[in-house]
Tab-separated table of C-alpha atoms in Angstrom:
chain	number	residue	atom	x	y	z
A	257	MET	CA	-52.977	24.140	-47.679
A	258	ARG	CA	-52.672	27.721	-48.854
A	259	ASN	CA	-52.181	30.432	-46.232
A	260	VAL	CA	-54.928	33.042	-46.352
A	261	ASN	CA	-55.037	36.455	-44.696
A	262	PRO	CA	-58.557	36.918	-43.264
A	263	ASP	CA	-58.537	40.546	-44.435
A	264	ASP	CA	-58.326	39.321	-48.021
A	265	VAL	CA	-61.641	37.445	-47.843
A	266	GLU	CA	-63.783	39.505	-45.463
A	267	ALA	CA	-65.471	41.331	-48.353
A	268	THR	CA	-66.271	38.075	-50.166
A	269	PRO	CA	-70.002	37.991	-51.051
A	270	ARG	CA	-70.700	34.832	-49.068
A	271	PRO	CA	-72.230	34.452	-45.568
A	272	ALA	CA	-69.218	32.441	-44.439
A	273	VAL	CA	-65.693	31.872	-45.728
A	274	ALA	CA	-63.394	29.141	-44.410
A	275	ILE	CA	-59.609	29.491	-44.440
A	276	GLY	CA	-56.577	27.539	-43.295
A	277	ASN	CA	-53.121	28.655	-42.220
A	278	ASP	CA	-49.921	26.934	-41.130
A	279	TYR	CA	-47.687	28.783	-38.657
A	280	PRO	CA	-44.101	28.172	-37.508
A	281	PRO	CA	-43.349	27.574	-33.817
A	282	GLN	CA	-44.027	30.484	-31.434
A	283	PHE	CA	-45.503	32.690	-34.154
A	284	GLU	CA	-47.575	35.621	-32.876
A	285	LEU	CA	-50.347	37.603	-34.530
A	286	ALA	CA	-50.412	41.162	-33.172
A	287	ARG	CA	-53.611	42.722	-31.837
A	288	HIS	CA	-56.200	43.010	-34.623
A	289	SER	CA	-59.916	42.580	-35.299
A	290	HIS	CA	-62.232	41.315	-38.038
A	291	ARG	CA	-65.444	42.754	-39.415
A	292	ARG	CA	-66.859	39.217	-39.355
A	293	ALA	CA	-67.077	36.858	-36.418
A	294	GLN	CA	-64.459	34.100	-36.410
A	295	LEU	CA	-64.326	30.533	-35.173
A	296	LEU	CA	-60.630	29.716	-34.796
A	297	TYR	CA	-59.699	26.041	-34.548
A	298	ALA	CA	-56.248	24.565	-33.982
A	299	ALA	CA	-56.183	21.451	-36.162
A	300	GLU	CA	-52.686	20.829	-34.790
A	301	GLY	CA	-50.924	22.466	-31.864
A	302	VAL	CA	-52.157	24.860	-29.192
A	303	ILE	CA	-53.032	28.550	-29.495
A	304	THR	CA	-53.774	31.263	-26.956
A	305	VAL	CA	-56.044	34.226	-27.624
A	306	ASP	CA	-55.869	37.459	-25.621
A	307	THR	CA	-58.299	40.388	-25.511
A	308	GLU	CA	-58.673	43.313	-23.141
A	309	HIS	CA	-61.378	41.326	-21.338
A	310	GLY	CA	-59.558	38.038	-20.802
A	311	ALA	CA	-57.449	35.196	-22.146
A	312	TRP	CA	-58.477	31.934	-23.768
A	313	VAL	CA	-56.470	28.810	-24.523
A	314	VAL	CA	-57.364	26.549	-27.429
A	315	PRO	CA	-56.052	22.984	-27.175
A	316	PRO	CA	-56.867	20.227	-29.679
A	317	GLU	CA	-60.582	19.338	-29.924
A	318	ARG	CA	-61.520	22.900	-28.983
A	319	ALA	CA	-61.999	26.180	-30.844
A	320	VAL	CA	-62.403	29.786	-29.755
A	321	TRP	CA	-65.333	31.929	-30.821
A	322	ILE	CA	-64.267	35.533	-31.517
A	323	PRO	CA	-67.186	37.919	-32.124
A	324	ALA	CA	-67.048	40.549	-34.845
A	325	GLU	CA	-64.901	43.625	-34.150
A	326	VAL	CA	-63.326	42.154	-30.993
A	327	SER	CA	-59.665	43.162	-30.852
A	328	HIS	CA	-57.442	40.161	-30.096
A	329	SER	CA	-53.943	38.760	-30.410
A	330	VAL	CA	-53.023	35.132	-31.073
A	331	ARG	CA	-49.920	33.207	-29.992
A	332	MET	CA	-48.949	29.816	-31.388
A	333	VAL	CA	-47.361	27.167	-29.184
A	334	GLY	CA	-45.098	25.043	-31.329
A	335	ALA	CA	-45.982	24.555	-34.992
A	336	VAL	CA	-49.708	25.184	-35.480
A	337	LYS	CA	-52.204	24.460	-38.235
A	338	THR	CA	-55.395	26.501	-37.954
A	339	ARG	CA	-58.687	26.086	-39.726
A	340	SER	CA	-61.221	28.817	-39.203
A	341	VAL	CA	-64.425	30.216	-40.586
A	342	LEU	CA	-65.300	33.908	-40.886
A	343	ILE	CA	-69.061	34.407	-40.571
A	344	GLU	CA	-71.273	37.417	-41.181
A	345	PRO	CA	-72.682	38.380	-37.742
A	346	ALA	CA	-76.302	37.969	-38.884
A	347	TYR	CA	-75.684	34.252	-39.472
A	348	CYS	CA	-74.356	33.436	-35.993
A	349	LEU	CA	-76.863	34.984	-33.611
A	350	ALA	CA	-76.871	31.892	-31.387
A	351	ARG	CA	-73.293	32.505	-30.278
A	352	ALA	CA	-72.223	34.828	-27.485
A	353	ALA	CA	-71.227	38.469	-27.824
A	354	GLN	CA	-67.917	37.723	-26.112
A	355	CYS	CA	-65.139	35.222	-26.720
A	356	GLU	CA	-65.754	31.663	-25.598
A	357	VAL	CA	-64.209	28.233	-26.073
A	358	ILE	CA	-66.401	25.597	-27.713
A	359	VAL	CA	-66.220	21.850	-28.146
A	360	VAL	CA	-65.350	20.725	-31.667
A	361	SER	CA	-67.229	17.534	-32.495
A	362	ALA	CA	-65.953	15.043	-35.061
A	363	LEU	CA	-68.503	16.419	-37.533
A	364	LEU	CA	-67.542	20.054	-36.954
A	365	ARG	CA	-63.850	19.185	-37.239
A	366	SER	CA	-64.420	17.462	-40.574
A	367	LEU	CA	-66.494	20.373	-41.854
A	368	LEU	CA	-63.810	22.909	-40.916
A	369	VAL	CA	-61.122	20.924	-42.696
A	370	GLU	CA	-63.294	20.336	-45.764
A	371	ALA	CA	-64.563	23.923	-45.971
A	372	ALA	CA	-61.016	25.328	-45.854
A	373	GLU	CA	-60.412	23.657	-49.237
A	374	SER	CA	-63.319	25.512	-50.858
A	375	PRO	CA	-62.695	28.655	-52.938
A	376	PRO	CA	-63.815	31.899	-51.261
A	377	GLU	CA	-66.569	32.470	-53.836
A	378	TYR	CA	-67.914	28.933	-53.740
A	379	ASP	CA	-71.170	27.906	-55.385
A	380	ILE	CA	-73.822	28.539	-52.736
A	381	ASP	CA	-76.196	26.029	-54.369
A	382	GLY	CA	-73.485	23.398	-54.925
A	383	ARG	CA	-71.679	20.952	-52.636
A	384	ASP	CA	-69.430	23.625	-51.107
A	385	GLY	CA	-72.483	25.700	-50.260
A	386	LEU	CA	-74.107	22.736	-48.506
A	387	VAL	CA	-70.935	22.074	-46.537
A	388	MET	CA	-70.784	25.713	-45.442
A	389	ALA	CA	-74.474	25.787	-44.468
A	390	LEU	CA	-74.028	22.703	-42.288
A	391	LEU	CA	-70.839	24.183	-40.847
A	392	MET	CA	-72.656	27.345	-39.749
A	393	ALA	CA	-75.432	25.256	-38.203
A	394	GLU	CA	-72.892	23.231	-36.228
A	395	VAL	CA	-71.091	26.384	-35.072
A	396	ASN	CA	-74.354	27.758	-33.698
A	397	LEU	CA	-75.117	24.477	-31.889
A	398	ALA	CA	-71.646	23.703	-30.485
A	399	PRO	CA	-71.553	23.558	-26.660
A	400	THR	CA	-69.401	25.972	-24.687
A	401	ILE	CA	-66.824	24.952	-22.099
A	402	LEU	CA	-65.341	27.101	-19.379
A	403	LEU	CA	-61.713	27.580	-20.389
A	404	ALA	CA	-60.911	31.249	-19.870
A	405	VAL	CA	-59.618	33.798	-17.405
A	406	PRO	CA	-61.762	36.932	-17.693
A	407	PHE	CA	-60.256	40.177	-16.439
A	408	PRO	CA	-62.231	42.392	-14.024
A	409	LYS	CA	-62.796	46.091	-14.680
A	410	SER	CA	-61.542	47.418	-11.338
A	411	PRO	CA	-57.964	48.633	-11.975
A	412	GLY	CA	-56.466	47.220	-8.785
A	413	LEU	CA	-58.149	43.847	-9.165
A	414	ALA	CA	-57.318	43.686	-12.874
A	415	ALA	CA	-53.652	44.394	-12.113
A	416	LYS	CA	-53.592	41.500	-9.638
A	417	CYS	CA	-55.160	39.184	-12.220
A	418	HIS	CA	-52.664	40.151	-14.912
A	419	ALA	CA	-49.764	39.673	-12.504
A	420	PHE	CA	-51.079	36.273	-11.468
A	421	LEU	CA	-51.464	35.157	-15.075
A	422	ALA	CA	-47.848	36.150	-15.709
A	423	ARG	CA	-46.714	34.096	-12.719
A	424	PRO	CA	-49.449	31.720	-11.449
A	425	ASP	CA	-49.181	30.308	-7.950
A	426	ALA	CA	-51.814	27.795	-6.820
A	427	ARG	CA	-50.913	28.518	-3.188
A	428	VAL	CA	-52.191	32.111	-3.305
A	429	THR	CA	-55.340	32.554	-1.218
A	430	ILE	CA	-58.249	34.976	-1.063
A	431	GLU	CA	-56.775	36.306	2.163
A	432	ASP	CA	-53.538	37.175	0.368
A	433	TRP	CA	-55.375	39.218	-2.251
A	434	CYS	CA	-57.670	40.845	0.314
A	435	ARG	CA	-54.634	41.994	2.266
A	436	ASP	CA	-52.888	43.340	-0.835
A	437	LEU	CA	-56.019	45.170	-2.019
A	438	ASN	CA	-57.103	46.272	1.463
A	439	LEU	CA	-60.518	44.662	1.065
A	440	GLU	CA	-62.648	42.617	3.423
A	441	ARG	CA	-63.118	39.003	2.331
A	442	ARG	CA	-66.856	39.368	1.788
A	443	THR	CA	-66.407	42.522	-0.298
A	444	PHE	CA	-63.642	40.909	-2.334
A	445	THR	CA	-65.541	37.711	-3.130
A	446	ARG	CA	-68.672	39.633	-4.145
A	447	LEU	CA	-66.684	42.052	-6.321
A	448	PHE	CA	-64.610	39.298	-7.937
A	449	ARG	CA	-67.605	37.176	-8.893
A	450	ARG	CA	-69.589	40.160	-10.173
A	451	GLN	CA	-66.763	41.334	-12.443
A	452	THR	CA	-65.461	37.966	-13.692
A	453	GLY	CA	-68.495	35.709	-13.413
A	454	MET	CA	-66.359	33.195	-11.496
A	455	SER	CA	-65.301	32.460	-7.948
A	456	PHE	CA	-61.697	33.272	-7.059
A	457	VAL	CA	-60.799	29.596	-6.659
A	458	ALA	CA	-62.272	28.679	-10.062
A	459	TRP	CA	-60.498	31.631	-11.690
A	460	ARG	CA	-57.181	30.675	-10.086
A	461	GLN	CA	-57.507	27.103	-11.330
A	462	GLN	CA	-58.434	28.274	-14.831
A	463	ALA	CA	-55.381	30.532	-14.890
A	464	CYS	CA	-53.188	27.575	-13.945
A	465	VAL	CA	-54.747	25.411	-16.681
A	466	LEU	CA	-54.357	28.171	-19.270
A	467	THR	CA	-50.694	28.581	-18.358
A	468	ALA	CA	-50.015	24.853	-18.164
A	469	LEU	CA	-51.442	23.856	-21.551
A	470	PRO	CA	-48.910	25.718	-23.726
A	471	ARG	CA	-46.065	24.504	-21.527
A	472	LEU	CA	-47.212	20.886	-21.782
A	473	ALA	CA	-47.587	21.291	-25.529
A	474	GLY	CA	-44.054	22.659	-25.626
A	475	GLY	CA	-42.687	19.439	-24.149
A	476	GLU	CA	-42.329	20.265	-20.442
A	477	THR	CA	-42.992	17.466	-17.974
A	478	VAL	CA	-46.179	17.262	-15.921
A	479	THR	CA	-44.095	17.156	-12.753
A	480	GLY	CA	-42.113	20.257	-13.668
A	481	VAL	CA	-45.209	22.261	-14.583
A	482	ALA	CA	-47.125	21.135	-11.493
A	483	LEU	CA	-44.384	22.054	-9.048
A	484	ASP	CA	-43.653	25.355	-10.799
A	485	LEU	CA	-47.328	26.304	-10.473
A	486	GLY	CA	-47.197	25.684	-6.735
A	487	TYR	CA	-49.015	22.356	-6.478
A	488	ASP	CA	-47.907	20.030	-3.698
A	489	SER	CA	-47.630	17.100	-6.088
A	490	PRO	CA	-48.157	16.164	-9.751
A	491	ALA	CA	-51.164	14.108	-8.643
A	492	ALA	CA	-52.883	17.154	-7.105
A	493	PHE	CA	-52.279	19.133	-10.290
A	494	ALA	CA	-53.519	16.276	-12.493
A	495	THR	CA	-56.719	15.972	-10.445
A	496	MET	CA	-57.486	19.671	-10.866
A	497	PHE	CA	-56.581	19.585	-14.555
A	498	LYS	CA	-58.792	16.578	-15.292
A	499	ARG	CA	-61.691	18.144	-13.408
A	500	TRP	CA	-61.693	21.051	-15.878
A	501	LEU	CA	-60.771	19.319	-19.141
A	502	GLY	CA	-61.870	15.739	-18.598
A	503	VAL	CA	-58.435	14.306	-19.462
A	504	PRO	CA	-55.078	14.197	-17.629
A	505	PRO	CA	-52.347	16.695	-18.526
A	506	SER	CA	-50.361	13.948	-20.262
A	507	HIS	CA	-53.112	13.808	-22.923
A	508	TYR	CA	-52.012	17.156	-24.300
A	509	GLN	CA	-48.374	16.180	-24.379
A	510	SER	CA	-49.071	13.167	-26.588
A	511	GLU	CA	-51.690	15.068	-28.593
A	512	THR	CA	-49.169	17.648	-29.789
A	513	ARG	CA	-46.529	15.046	-30.675
A	514	THR	CA	-48.758	13.085	-33.068
């Protein structure tokens, strides 16, 4: 697989261009943006995507949708192989105007891998063109899953969220944050949901999942991660984790070792 800089293909006269890149462990892409929208898929490994509005984690079987012109940075956890498609905004109107994590079906996964082997200026009326047309259709239809920690706009609340993401603690309560921010509980809960679209408890759990995934992919034990995040037991952490992702945390340890 050849490594391709997205900037080198953005002007290609095609509605969509697929690329693939292989990255060494812990590689980071500094904050940047694309003129086209991008679906970024980790064929192997785990990646995290950060914007000024939130953070997204992309484990296997998932991809992150990054709208056109959205400034973002990307961090690789372990060695990572990405397959992505850069799409002209007019061809992906069904997707959101903000980042989101989507489910990658077996068909979409195969299309991403196959399309990345096509030349940038593929024959639109040939096989490569048909593959790309089906790929764009699947991207528009792919279901979204909640796997993000959006950041609120209020400076004080945003600072608390950033600090929590840097050092998550599942034991922190609404009352703790209300006291620190000098807010009544009712005011806090209303403000938090309005600015993040999530309840505090759901946001706190998402932050723990987002932090845990790269650590699990890096080889840390479920027990170590669970206790470090403040859970009373590995079982309590695993229950929360499975509720959000549908699989136990051990799934992502084995997934990244295959």
